[in-house]
Amino acid sequence: LPLDETGFVTGMREYRFMNLSDLGEFGLIRSIQKATRRHHSPALIGIGDDAAALRFSASRTVLVTTDLLLENVHFDLTYTDYYSLGWKSAAVNLSDIAAMGGVPRFCLSALGIPSRIPAEDILDFYRGFEQLLRLHKTTLVGGDTCSSRAGLFISVTALGEASESRIITRAGARPGDAIFVTGAPGESAAGLELLQLRSAARGMRNRKTEKRNPEARLVERHLRPVPRVAEGILLARSGCASAMIDISDGLSSDLGHICEQSGVGAEVRADLIPVSKPLKEMEKRLSKPALQYLLSGGEDYELLFTVPRQRVKKLRSLALAATEIGTITKGSGMFVVDHNGRKQALLPQGYDHFPRRSL
Ligand code: ADP
Ligand code: MG
């Protein structure tokens, strides 16, 4: 690939001979960033983090982020109910505000709706959407609605606020920092696999009676993820975190984004990553060992963050539900130490919309 010294694809002309899979999703984003850079008004933070940060006055910084959810790419209506879909569409956006340490305030939603979908289902979508917003004191203030000749198309934009000096980017990790993750990663990907195994359309029915069932727990984590908004705000206010991202693509990929943007490497200890009880209980029904879900399962919307050693004690005093899983290192490689103490390369194996072909 014609990469320049900063790792970007050089010149626009080469794109004619290139497929998206030559670039990969993140290569494409870097190329878009490069091709549009001169048009940017100076944002505090532009393309490349969980949300952009815009300064309107010395005291007011607005965070803004947008995410797209497409039928049969991001969700399958044979096992996704509309309430959950609405919930999740809001949650994934609020999660990006949380990952900057911001307070979500407003949302916009745009839908492309195939005519086969009854109005009641769309209203159910907004019941779920509104419930998630209500839990985080966020208000829907506008959007757009059109018909779609393909599948259901959902675009959500979230706006939040942050104080400029407290914003936590992906770029602040330094060698020696401890790596932490909130909650239990991997449950969502396991839930997705179980949903796909299940008979079609059972979705979230009988949720109440299934509450203690580990399968229902994993499925719920996939269909109705909870953005770690309070945790993100607490981390920003405390000043404990040096870098942060939410886990949307998978722990290994998202840690890779922190490493790349901070110019560091990482060493993760497999035995420290928390395996939830439901994931352990369901492991025999899953196609891969639990560790695979922990390292590469996406859509957890947990927060992955780094903490300088001298602030770890303060972090622990916050009583945040987060676990230390490794250390930031010099250089650029990512490694995982397995349960037998063997050190292996940790490859970003999370989701990429345009996976690069291996050469
Ligand atoms: P996330 O998983 O946190 O939503 P993404 O991996 O989707 O983040 O995006 C990474 C960064 O690239 C973000 O800053 C996002 O705003 C930006 N980005 C992604 N796609 C585009 C695009 N088509 N045009 C401009 N910026 C984009
Ligand atoms: Mg994100």
PDB file of C-alpha atoms in Angstrom, residues 153-257:
ATOM      1  CA  PHE A 153     -31.546   2.104   8.662  1.00  0.00           C
ATOM      2  CA  ILE A 154     -30.906   3.829  11.998  1.00  0.00           C
ATOM      3  CA  SER A 155     -28.608   6.791  12.494  1.00  0.00           C
ATOM      4  CA  VAL A 156     -28.258   8.338  15.941  1.00  0.00           C
ATOM      5  CA  THR A 157     -26.239  11.358  17.007  1.00  0.00           C
ATOM      6  CA  ALA A 158     -25.562  12.170  20.640  1.00  0.00           C
ATOM      7  CA  LEU A 159     -24.373  15.436  22.158  1.00  0.00           C
ATOM      8  CA  GLY A 160     -22.829  15.781  25.556  1.00  0.00           C
ATOM      9  CA  GLU A 161     -20.816  18.204  27.604  1.00  0.00           C
ATOM     10  CA  ALA A 162     -17.465  18.064  29.293  1.00  0.00           C
ATOM     11  CA  SER A 163     -15.019  20.434  30.855  1.00  0.00           C
ATOM     12  CA  GLU A 164     -12.112  20.774  28.475  1.00  0.00           C
ATOM     13  CA  SER A 165      -9.396  19.843  30.937  1.00  0.00           C
ATOM     14  CA  ARG A 166     -11.233  16.678  32.024  1.00  0.00           C
ATOM     15  CA  ILE A 167     -11.853  15.068  28.622  1.00  0.00           C
ATOM     16  CA  ILE A 168     -10.306  11.597  28.430  1.00  0.00           C
ATOM     17  CA  THR A 169      -9.023  10.772  24.945  1.00  0.00           C
ATOM     18  CA  ARG A 170      -7.548   7.592  23.464  1.00  0.00           C
ATOM     19  CA  ALA A 171      -4.142   9.225  23.249  1.00  0.00           C
ATOM     20  CA  GLY A 172      -3.025   9.707  26.874  1.00  0.00           C
ATOM     21  CA  ALA A 173      -1.739   6.250  27.885  1.00  0.00           C
ATOM     22  CA  ARG A 174       1.918   6.099  29.014  1.00  0.00           C
ATOM     23  CA  PRO A 175       4.252   3.138  29.654  1.00  0.00           C
ATOM     24  CA  GLY A 176       3.687   1.755  33.143  1.00  0.00           C
ATOM     25  CA  ASP A 177       0.001   2.772  33.316  1.00  0.00           C
ATOM     26  CA  ALA A 178      -2.339   0.076  34.587  1.00  0.00           C
ATOM     27  CA  ILE A 179      -5.065  -1.113  32.193  1.00  0.00           C
ATOM     28  CA  PHE A 180      -8.569  -1.446  33.617  1.00  0.00           C
ATOM     29  CA  VAL A 181     -11.891  -2.641  32.260  1.00  0.00           C
ATOM     30  CA  THR A 182     -15.345  -2.076  33.777  1.00  0.00           C
ATOM     31  CA  GLY A 183     -17.792  -4.938  34.249  1.00  0.00           C
ATOM     32  CA  ALA A 184     -17.463  -8.214  32.384  1.00  0.00           C
ATOM     33  CA  PRO A 185     -16.370  -8.153  28.741  1.00  0.00           C
ATOM     34  CA  GLY A 186     -17.337 -10.903  26.299  1.00  0.00           C
ATOM     35  CA  GLU A 187     -20.907 -11.407  27.456  1.00  0.00           C
ATOM     36  CA  SER A 188     -22.470  -9.568  24.541  1.00  0.00           C
ATOM     37  CA  ALA A 189     -20.690 -11.608  21.854  1.00  0.00           C
ATOM     38  CA  ALA A 190     -21.613 -14.819  23.680  1.00  0.00           C
ATOM     39  CA  GLY A 191     -25.219 -13.594  23.882  1.00  0.00           C
ATOM     40  CA  LEU A 192     -25.239 -12.911  20.150  1.00  0.00           C
ATOM     41  CA  GLU A 193     -24.021 -16.408  19.393  1.00  0.00           C
ATOM     42  CA  LEU A 194     -26.686 -17.907  21.645  1.00  0.00           C
ATOM     43  CA  LEU A 195     -29.361 -15.784  19.950  1.00  0.00           C
ATOM     44  CA  GLN A 196     -28.227 -17.033  16.574  1.00  0.00           C
ATOM     45  CA  LEU A 197     -28.440 -20.615  17.840  1.00  0.00           C
ATOM     46  CA  ARG A 198     -31.912 -20.136  19.283  1.00  0.00           C
ATOM     47  CA  SER A 199     -35.085 -20.726  17.359  1.00  0.00           C
ATOM     48  CA  ALA A 200     -35.948 -17.550  15.494  1.00  0.00           C
ATOM     49  CA  ALA A 201     -37.820 -14.682  17.097  1.00  0.00           C
ATOM     50  CA  ARG A 202     -37.814 -15.785  20.731  1.00  0.00           C
ATOM     51  CA  GLY A 203     -35.819 -12.659  21.415  1.00  0.00           C
ATOM     52  CA  MET A 204     -36.392 -11.155  24.805  1.00  0.00           C
ATOM     53  CA  ARG A 205     -39.750 -12.802  25.524  1.00  0.00           C
ATOM     54  CA  ASN A 206     -40.209 -14.357  28.958  1.00  0.00           C
ATOM     55  CA  ARG A 207     -37.445 -12.121  30.245  1.00  0.00           C
ATOM     56  CA  LYS A 208     -38.885 -11.905  33.737  1.00  0.00           C
ATOM     57  CA  THR A 209     -39.212 -15.644  34.256  1.00  0.00           C
ATOM     58  CA  GLU A 210     -35.749 -16.167  32.807  1.00  0.00           C
ATOM     59  CA  LYS A 211     -34.004 -13.618  34.996  1.00  0.00           C
ATOM     60  CA  ARG A 212     -31.615 -16.012  36.659  1.00  0.00           C
ATOM     61  CA  ASN A 213     -30.986 -18.044  33.555  1.00  0.00           C
ATOM     62  CA  PRO A 214     -27.387 -17.433  32.372  1.00  0.00           C
ATOM     63  CA  GLU A 215     -28.414 -17.607  28.716  1.00  0.00           C
ATOM     64  CA  ALA A 216     -31.014 -14.867  29.245  1.00  0.00           C
ATOM     65  CA  ARG A 217     -28.399 -12.740  30.993  1.00  0.00           C
ATOM     66  CA  LEU A 218     -25.969 -12.999  28.059  1.00  0.00           C
ATOM     67  CA  VAL A 219     -28.732 -12.330  25.537  1.00  0.00           C
ATOM     68  CA  GLU A 220     -29.871  -9.288  27.482  1.00  0.00           C
ATOM     69  CA  ARG A 221     -26.314  -7.966  27.532  1.00  0.00           C
ATOM     70  CA  HIS A 222     -26.293  -8.180  23.741  1.00  0.00           C
ATOM     71  CA  LEU A 223     -29.742  -6.739  23.101  1.00  0.00           C
ATOM     72  CA  ARG A 224     -29.809  -4.091  25.825  1.00  0.00           C
ATOM     73  CA  PRO A 225     -26.275  -2.999  26.652  1.00  0.00           C
ATOM     74  CA  VAL A 226     -25.920  -0.479  29.460  1.00  0.00           C
ATOM     75  CA  PRO A 227     -23.591   2.413  28.648  1.00  0.00           C
ATOM     76  CA  ARG A 228     -21.183   3.165  31.502  1.00  0.00           C
ATOM     77  CA  VAL A 229     -22.161   6.812  31.738  1.00  0.00           C
ATOM     78  CA  ALA A 230     -21.855   7.247  35.519  1.00  0.00           C
ATOM     79  CA  GLU A 231     -18.492   5.475  35.503  1.00  0.00           C
ATOM     80  CA  GLY A 232     -17.170   7.678  32.674  1.00  0.00           C
ATOM     81  CA  ILE A 233     -18.229  10.834  34.501  1.00  0.00           C
ATOM     82  CA  LEU A 234     -16.661   9.629  37.749  1.00  0.00           C
ATOM     83  CA  LEU A 235     -13.392   8.828  35.972  1.00  0.00           C
ATOM     84  CA  ALA A 236     -13.303  12.268  34.365  1.00  0.00           C
ATOM     85  CA  ARG A 237     -14.084  14.122  37.610  1.00  0.00           C
ATOM     86  CA  SER A 238     -11.526  12.127  39.601  1.00  0.00           C
ATOM     87  CA  GLY A 239      -8.753  12.735  37.072  1.00  0.00           C
ATOM     88  CA  CYS A 240      -7.644   9.108  37.480  1.00  0.00           C
ATOM     89  CA  ALA A 241      -7.712   7.914  33.855  1.00  0.00           C
ATOM     90  CA  SER A 242      -5.016   8.820  31.318  1.00  0.00           C
ATOM     91  CA  ALA A 243      -6.810   7.290  28.287  1.00  0.00           C
ATOM     92  CA  MET A 244     -10.184   5.700  27.667  1.00  0.00           C
ATOM     93  CA  ILE A 245     -12.293   3.987  24.988  1.00  0.00           C
ATOM     94  CA  ASP A 246     -15.534   2.021  25.073  1.00  0.00           C
ATOM     95  CA  ILE A 247     -15.444  -1.587  23.901  1.00  0.00           C
ATOM     96  CA  SER A 248     -17.510  -1.638  20.729  1.00  0.00           C
ATOM     97  CA  ASP A 249     -15.293  -3.692  18.397  1.00  0.00           C
ATOM     98  CA  GLY A 250     -13.709  -5.994  21.008  1.00  0.00           C
ATOM     99  CA  LEU A 251     -11.162  -5.626  23.820  1.00  0.00           C
ATOM    100  CA  SER A 252      -8.114  -6.443  21.656  1.00  0.00           C
ATOM    101  CA  SER A 253      -9.130  -4.048  18.855  1.00  0.00           C
ATOM    102  CA  ASP A 254     -10.138  -1.245  21.180  1.00  0.00           C
ATOM    103  CA  LEU A 255      -6.983  -1.595  23.272  1.00  0.00           C
ATOM    104  CA  GLY A 256      -5.196  -1.443  19.906  1.00  0.00           C
ATOM    105  CA  HIS A 257      -6.789   1.966  19.269  1.00  0.00           C
TER     106      HIS A 257
END
